[in-house]
Coordinates of C-alpha atoms and ligand atoms in Angstrom, one line a residue:
M1240 CA 93.0 94.3 75.6
P1241 CA 92.4 95.6 72.5
L1242 CA 91.7 99.4 71.3
L1243 CA 89.6 100.0 69.3
A1244 CA 89.5 103.9 67.5
R1245 CA 87.2 106.4 68.4
Y1246 CA 85.8 109.6 66.5
D1247 CA 83.5 111.8 66.3
L1248 CA 80.3 110.4 65.3
R1249 CA 77.8 113.3 65.3
E1250 CA 79.9 115.7 64.2
A1251 CA 80.3 113.6 61.1
K1252 CA 76.8 113.2 61.6
R1253 CA 76.8 116.9 60.3
R1254 CA 78.8 117.0 57.4
L1255 CA 78.9 113.5 56.0
K1256 CA 76.6 112.3 53.9
R1257 CA 76.1 108.8 52.6
G1258 CA 77.7 107.9 49.1
N1259 CA 79.8 112.0 49.9
A1260 CA 83.1 111.0 51.4
T1261 CA 85.2 113.4 49.8
G1262 CA 89.1 111.5 50.7
D1263 CA 90.7 112.3 47.1
I1264 CA 93.5 109.4 47.6
G1265 CA 90.3 107.1 46.2
G1266 CA 89.8 103.6 47.5
I1267 CA 89.7 103.3 51.3
W1268 CA 91.0 106.5 51.6
K1269 CA 87.5 108.0 50.2
Y1270 CA 86.5 106.9 54.0
K1271 CA 89.4 109.6 55.0
E1272 CA 87.5 111.5 57.5
L1273 CA 87.3 108.0 59.4
M1274 CA 90.4 107.3 59.6
P1275 CA 93.3 107.9 62.0
V1276 CA 95.4 110.0 59.9
E1277 CA 94.9 114.0 60.0
E1278 CA 97.1 114.9 57.0
E1279 CA 96.5 113.8 53.6
T1280 CA 100.9 114.2 52.8
D1281 CA 101.2 110.9 56.1
I1282 CA 98.7 108.5 54.5
V1283 CA 101.4 105.6 52.5
S1284 CA 99.0 104.4 49.8
L1285 CA 99.3 101.7 47.4
G1286 CA 96.1 101.8 45.3
E1287 CA 93.9 100.1 48.5
G1288 CA 90.4 99.3 48.8
N1289 CA 87.3 99.6 46.1
T1290 CA 87.5 95.8 44.9
P1291 CA 85.0 94.9 43.1
L1292 CA 81.7 93.3 44.3
V1293 CA 80.9 90.5 41.6
H1294 CA 77.1 89.3 40.7
A1295 CA 78.6 85.5 41.5
R1296 CA 75.6 84.1 38.9
N1297 CA 77.0 80.7 37.6
L1298 CA 78.0 79.8 40.8
G1299 CA 75.2 80.9 42.8
E1300 CA 72.1 79.5 39.9
S1301 CA 74.6 75.6 41.4
M1302 CA 73.1 76.7 44.4
G1303 CA 69.7 77.4 44.2
L1304 CA 70.9 80.6 44.8
K1305 CA 69.9 84.4 43.2
N1306 CA 71.9 87.1 44.7
L1307 CA 75.6 85.4 45.5
F1308 CA 78.2 88.1 45.4
I1309 CA 81.9 87.4 45.4
K1310 CA 83.7 90.8 47.5
D1311 CA 86.8 90.0 45.6
E1312 CA 89.7 91.5 48.1
S1313 CA 92.3 89.6 45.6
I1314 CA 93.4 93.0 43.5
N1315 CA 94.7 94.7 46.0
P1316 CA 98.1 95.4 46.3
T1317 CA 100.2 92.7 47.3
G1318 CA 97.8 90.1 46.6
S1319 CA 95.5 90.3 49.8
F1320 CA 92.6 92.6 51.8
K1321 CA 96.6 92.1 54.2
A1322 CA 97.0 95.9 52.4
R1323 CA 93.9 97.5 53.7
G1324 CA 95.3 97.4 57.5
M1325 CA 98.4 97.6 57.0
S1326 CA 97.9 100.9 54.9
A1327 CA 96.3 102.4 57.8
A1328 CA 98.6 101.0 59.9
I1329 CA 102.1 102.4 58.0
S1330 CA 100.7 105.9 57.2
V1331 CA 99.7 106.3 61.8
A1332 CA 103.3 104.7 61.8
K1333 CA 104.4 107.7 59.3
Q1334 CA 101.8 110.0 60.8
L1335 CA 104.0 109.3 64.7
N1336 CA 107.9 109.0 63.1
I1337 CA 108.1 105.8 63.5
R1338 CA 111.1 104.2 62.6
K1339 CA 110.7 100.5 62.6
V1340 CA 108.0 98.1 62.4
V1341 CA 107.4 94.1 63.2
V1342 CA 104.6 91.9 62.6
P1343 CA 104.5 88.1 63.1
S1344 CA 102.1 87.2 59.9
A1345 CA 101.2 83.7 58.3
G1346 CA 102.3 85.1 55.8
N1347 CA 99.8 88.0 54.0
A1348 CA 100.4 90.5 56.7
A1349 CA 104.2 89.6 56.2
S1350 CA 103.3 90.7 52.2
A1351 CA 101.4 93.5 52.9
M1352 CA 103.7 95.2 56.0
G1353 CA 106.5 94.7 53.6
A1354 CA 105.3 96.4 50.8
Y1355 CA 103.7 99.7 53.0
A1356 CA 107.2 99.6 55.0
A1357 CA 108.7 100.5 51.8
N1358 CA 107.1 102.5 50.5
A1359 CA 107.0 104.7 53.8
G1360 CA 111.1 104.0 54.2
I1361 CA 110.5 103.1 57.6
E1362 CA 112.2 99.7 58.1
A1363 CA 110.3 96.7 58.5
F1364 CA 110.9 93.6 60.9
I1365 CA 109.2 90.2 59.8
F1366 CA 108.2 86.9 61.5
M1367 CA 106.7 83.9 59.4
P1368 CA 106.9 80.4 60.3
K1369 CA 109.1 78.5 57.7
V1370 CA 106.5 76.7 56.1
V1371 CA 105.0 80.4 55.3
P1372 CA 104.6 79.9 51.1
V1373 CA 107.1 80.6 48.8
A1374 CA 105.7 84.3 47.7
N1375 CA 105.4 85.4 50.8
Y1376 CA 108.8 84.9 51.7
K1377 CA 110.3 85.4 48.4
E1378 CA 108.2 89.5 48.1
C1379 CA 109.2 90.1 51.8
Q1380 CA 112.3 89.6 50.5
A1381 CA 112.0 91.7 47.7
F1382 CA 111.0 94.5 50.1
G1383 CA 113.6 94.5 51.8
A1384 CA 112.5 93.6 54.7
K1385 CA 114.2 91.8 57.8
I1386 CA 113.0 88.2 57.7
S1387 CA 112.9 85.6 60.9
L1388 CA 112.2 82.1 60.1
I1389 CA 110.3 80.5 63.1
D1390 CA 109.9 76.7 64.1
G1391 CA 106.0 76.7 64.4
V1392 CA 102.6 79.0 64.1
I1393 CA 102.1 82.2 63.8
S1394 CA 101.4 82.0 67.4
D1395 CA 105.0 81.1 68.0
C1396 CA 106.4 83.7 66.3
G1397 CA 104.4 86.8 68.3
V1398 CA 106.0 85.3 71.2
A1399 CA 109.2 85.8 69.1
V1400 CA 108.5 89.7 69.1
A1401 CA 107.3 89.7 72.2
Q1402 CA 110.8 88.6 73.3
L1403 CA 112.9 91.1 71.0
K1404 CA 110.4 94.6 70.7
E1405 CA 111.1 96.4 73.4
K1406 CA 114.4 96.2 72.7
E1407 CA 115.2 96.7 69.5
G1408 CA 113.0 99.5 69.7
W1409 CA 110.3 98.3 67.7
F1410 CA 106.4 99.3 66.8
D1411 CA 104.7 96.0 67.3
V1412 CA 102.0 95.9 64.0
S1413 CA 100.3 92.6 65.5
T1414 CA 96.5 92.0 65.1
L1415 CA 94.6 94.0 67.3
K1416 CA 97.8 94.8 69.7
E1417 CA 97.7 98.3 67.4
P1418 CA 93.9 99.9 66.5
Y1419 CA 95.2 100.6 63.1
R1420 CA 95.0 97.9 61.3
I1421 CA 90.7 97.0 62.0
E1422 CA 90.4 100.9 61.2
G1423 CA 92.0 100.4 57.3
K1424 CA 89.7 96.5 56.9
K1425 CA 86.8 98.4 58.7
T1426 CA 87.0 100.1 55.2
M1427 CA 85.1 96.2 53.6
G1428 CA 82.1 97.2 55.4
Y1429 CA 82.0 100.6 54.0
E1430 CA 82.8 99.8 50.7
L1431 CA 80.4 96.5 50.9
A1432 CA 77.6 99.4 52.1
E1433 CA 77.8 100.8 49.9
Q1434 CA 78.0 98.8 46.4
L1435 CA 74.5 97.4 47.4
E1436 CA 72.9 100.3 47.9
W1437 CA 73.4 101.2 51.6
R1438 CA 71.4 98.2 52.0
L1439 CA 74.0 95.4 54.1
P1440 CA 73.4 91.8 52.9
E1441 CA 70.9 88.9 54.7
T1442 CA 74.4 87.2 55.4
I1443 CA 78.5 87.7 55.2
V1444 CA 80.2 84.1 55.1
Y1445 CA 83.9 85.4 56.3
P1446 CA 87.3 83.0 56.4
A1447 CA 88.4 84.4 59.9
G1448 CA 91.3 84.1 61.2
G1449 CA 92.5 87.5 63.1
G1450 CA 89.5 88.9 63.0
T1451 CA 89.7 91.6 62.5
G1452 CA 87.9 91.3 58.8
L1453 CA 85.2 90.6 61.0
I1454 CA 85.9 92.9 63.7
G1455 CA 86.2 95.7 61.3
M1456 CA 83.0 95.1 59.5
W1457 CA 81.2 95.3 62.7
K1458 CA 82.7 98.2 64.4
A1459 CA 81.9 100.2 60.4
F1460 CA 78.6 99.0 60.2
D1461 CA 77.6 101.2 63.5
E1462 CA 79.6 103.5 62.6
M1463 CA 77.2 104.7 58.9
E1464 CA 74.5 103.7 61.8
A1465 CA 75.4 106.5 64.1
M1466 CA 75.7 109.0 61.5
G1467 CA 72.5 107.5 59.5
W1468 CA 73.8 106.2 56.6
I1469 CA 72.4 102.6 57.3
G1470 CA 68.7 101.8 59.7
S1471 CA 69.7 99.0 62.3
S1472 CA 69.6 95.8 60.9
R1473 CA 72.3 94.0 60.6
P1474 CA 74.0 90.8 58.1
K1475 CA 74.2 87.7 60.2
M1476 CA 77.4 87.4 60.3
V1477 CA 78.9 83.9 59.7
A1478 CA 83.5 82.3 60.4
V1479 CA 84.7 80.1 58.7
Q1480 CA 87.5 77.9 59.8
S1481 CA 89.5 74.9 58.6
S1482 CA 89.2 71.5 59.7
G1483 CA 92.6 72.6 60.5
C1484 CA 92.5 74.9 62.9
A1485 CA 89.1 75.6 63.7
P1486 CA 89.3 77.4 67.6
I1487 CA 86.3 79.5 67.6
V1488 CA 84.3 77.0 65.1
K1489 CA 84.7 75.2 68.5
A1490 CA 84.3 78.0 70.9
F1491 CA 80.9 79.4 69.1
H1492 CA 79.0 75.8 69.2
N1493 CA 80.3 74.8 72.9
N1494 CA 78.7 78.1 74.0
E1495 CA 82.1 79.6 75.8
S1496 CA 83.2 84.0 75.3
K1497 CA 86.6 83.2 74.6
A1498 CA 88.7 80.9 73.0
K1499 CA 90.8 77.5 73.7
P1500 CA 93.9 77.1 71.3
W1501 CA 94.5 75.1 68.7
P1502 CA 96.0 71.7 69.8
T1503 CA 97.8 71.3 66.7
P1504 CA 97.4 73.6 64.2
H1505 CA 97.7 72.8 60.1
T1506 CA 95.7 74.2 56.6
V1507 CA 96.6 74.9 53.8
A1508 CA 95.3 78.5 54.4
A1509 CA 98.0 79.8 55.9
G1510 CA 95.6 82.6 57.2
L1511 CA 93.3 80.3 58.8
C1512 CA 96.3 79.3 61.0
V1513 CA 95.5 80.8 63.8
P1514 CA 95.8 78.7 67.2
S1515 CA 94.5 81.6 69.4
A1516 CA 93.3 84.7 68.9
I1517 CA 93.1 87.8 71.2
G1518 CA 90.5 89.0 69.1
D1519 CA 88.2 85.5 69.8
F1520 CA 85.1 87.4 72.6
L1521 CA 84.6 90.4 70.1
M1522 CA 84.4 87.9 67.1
L1523 CA 82.6 85.3 69.5
R1524 CA 80.8 88.1 70.4
I1525 CA 79.9 89.8 66.7
L1526 CA 78.8 85.4 65.9
R1527 CA 76.3 85.9 68.1
D1528 CA 75.0 89.3 68.1
S1529 CA 74.1 88.8 64.7
A1530 CA 72.3 85.8 64.9
G1531 CA 74.9 84.2 62.5
T1532 CA 77.8 80.7 63.2
A1533 CA 80.9 79.5 62.4
V1534 CA 81.5 75.7 59.6
M1535 CA 84.7 74.9 60.2
V1536 CA 84.9 73.3 57.0
E1537 CA 88.0 70.2 55.9
D1538 CA 91.0 71.5 54.9
R1539 CA 91.4 69.0 51.5
S1540 CA 88.5 70.3 50.0
L1541 CA 89.7 73.3 49.5
A1542 CA 91.3 72.5 46.5
D1543 CA 88.2 71.7 44.9
A1544 CA 86.8 74.6 46.5
T1545 CA 89.2 76.5 44.5
N1546 CA 87.5 75.2 41.3
R1547 CA 84.6 75.0 41.3
I1548 CA 85.1 79.5 41.9
G1549 CA 87.5 79.6 39.7
K1550 CA 85.5 77.6 37.1
S1551 CA 82.6 79.0 37.0
E1552 CA 83.1 82.7 37.7
G1553 CA 86.9 82.9 36.9
I1554 CA 88.3 84.1 39.5
F1555 CA 90.7 82.8 41.3
C1556 CA 90.4 82.4 45.3
A1557 CA 92.8 82.1 47.8
P1558 CA 91.9 78.9 49.8
E1559 CA 91.1 80.8 53.1
G1560 CA 87.9 82.8 50.2
A1561 CA 87.9 79.4 48.9
A1562 CA 86.9 77.5 51.9
C1563 CA 83.3 79.9 51.7
L1564 CA 82.0 77.7 49.6
P1565 CA 81.5 74.6 51.0
A1566 CA 81.0 76.8 54.0
L1567 CA 77.7 78.6 51.9
E1568 CA 76.6 74.6 51.5
E1569 CA 76.9 74.2 54.9
L1570 CA 74.2 77.2 55.9
L1571 CA 72.1 75.6 53.3
R1572 CA 71.7 72.1 54.5
Q1573 CA 71.2 73.7 57.5
K1574 CA 68.4 76.4 56.0
L1575 CA 70.3 78.8 57.6
V1576 CA 70.4 80.4 53.7
S1577 CA 67.3 81.0 51.2
A1578 CA 67.2 82.0 48.1
D1579 CA 66.8 85.4 48.0
D1580 CA 68.9 86.4 50.0
R1581 CA 72.1 88.5 49.0
I1582 CA 74.9 86.4 50.3
V1583 CA 78.5 87.5 50.7
I1584 CA 80.8 85.4 50.7
F1585 CA 84.7 86.6 50.7
N1586 CA 87.5 85.8 48.7
T1587 CA 90.1 87.1 50.6
G1588 CA 93.0 86.6 48.9
S1589 CA 94.8 85.4 45.3
G1590 CA 95.4 81.8 44.2
L1591 CA 98.7 82.7 43.0
K1592 CA 100.1 82.7 46.6
Y1593 CA 99.6 78.9 47.0
L1594 CA 101.3 78.6 43.8
T1595 CA 103.0 75.3 45.5
P1596 CA 100.5 72.3 46.5
D1597 CA 102.1 72.8 50.3
P1598 CA 104.3 75.2 51.6
I1599 CA 107.9 75.0 51.3
P1600 CA 109.9 75.2 54.5
Y1601 CA 113.4 77.2 54.3
S1602 CA 115.8 76.3 56.9
Ligands
PLP1909 C1 94.2 87.3 57.5 C2 94.4 86.3 56.7 C3 92.5 85.6 57.0 C4 92.8 86.0 58.0 O1 91.5 87.2 59.0 P1 90.9 88.1 59.1 O2 90.6 88.4 59.2 O3 92.9 87.8 60.5 O4 90.9 87.0 60.0 C5 92.2 85.6 55.5 N1 92.2 85.1 54.1 C6 93.1 85.7 53.7 C7 93.8 85.1 52.5 C8 94.3 86.1 55.0 O5 95.4 86.9 54.0

């Protein structure tokens, strides 16, 4: 069962005013009082967070939407929002004097963990699929991580980690197996609220793999409400997955509370290639509680979507982020969003990570 960090929010409400969070380091650590690290000296930061919320006027206009925004996570260290979670998780690892960390990853989590572990002087062990994007492999190499390539997808990497971690004394930083990556990811929710002047958008469209972003933002909204920073209204949360791996979409539309493992996962959007997520029930609950939905988009539409976002806004999206565009078009067709709604789509990573048409398998 995933653990979630809890704070004394009544005390926080007394001491913290919205817009007044005081962490000196900035980025995600601006919200230090609501983060799991006690001493500033334990914080491992490479400048993550504080990403732009770009008003996508051209793209919005082409779709009849006045208030379309892109939260552009591609400018984070190591080119994806995974930096937020790993900055938090590795900071806590440092606080706890952990010497070795391990992660199974479809790519970007590995790069981010490698970077923060290197900076903290902690040994990093990484299990990635053989067909991981080349950039992720090379980054992990450059960060001095010990890489094991696995014939399979992220869940197979997870099995390999589980078999070895006890014997090797590795601290497991897998999605939702420790509570701190979520804490880093939740800062997207805090930033979004602040950037929209404490009025959450009507709809959030998010490319979901393991679901940490969705779950983290939802947690942030509840924390902010408990502190009186925002009211009780919530965005419709929309999870986007690819036709190559869409267990959450399938479970959502089948009215299931947990997802069945996707049998033959394959997608260019490596971050979405998560056939079974341990937080599936949390994601599904959030989609339903928010009156949101889940949308599957065709894997082969992602290249074109990348180019349309690029051409209209000058943002070079990861295919995961690009998936939000055909998903939003589907929401429009189903009349689930309207012209004046403030809609935020998440570009979770940089297109620069995916420069080969297909990931090159290593052997
Ligand atoms: C990991 C990843 C995702 C999925 O993230 P979750 O929040 O764990 O669902 C989406 N996009 C990119 C680029 C990723 O690296």
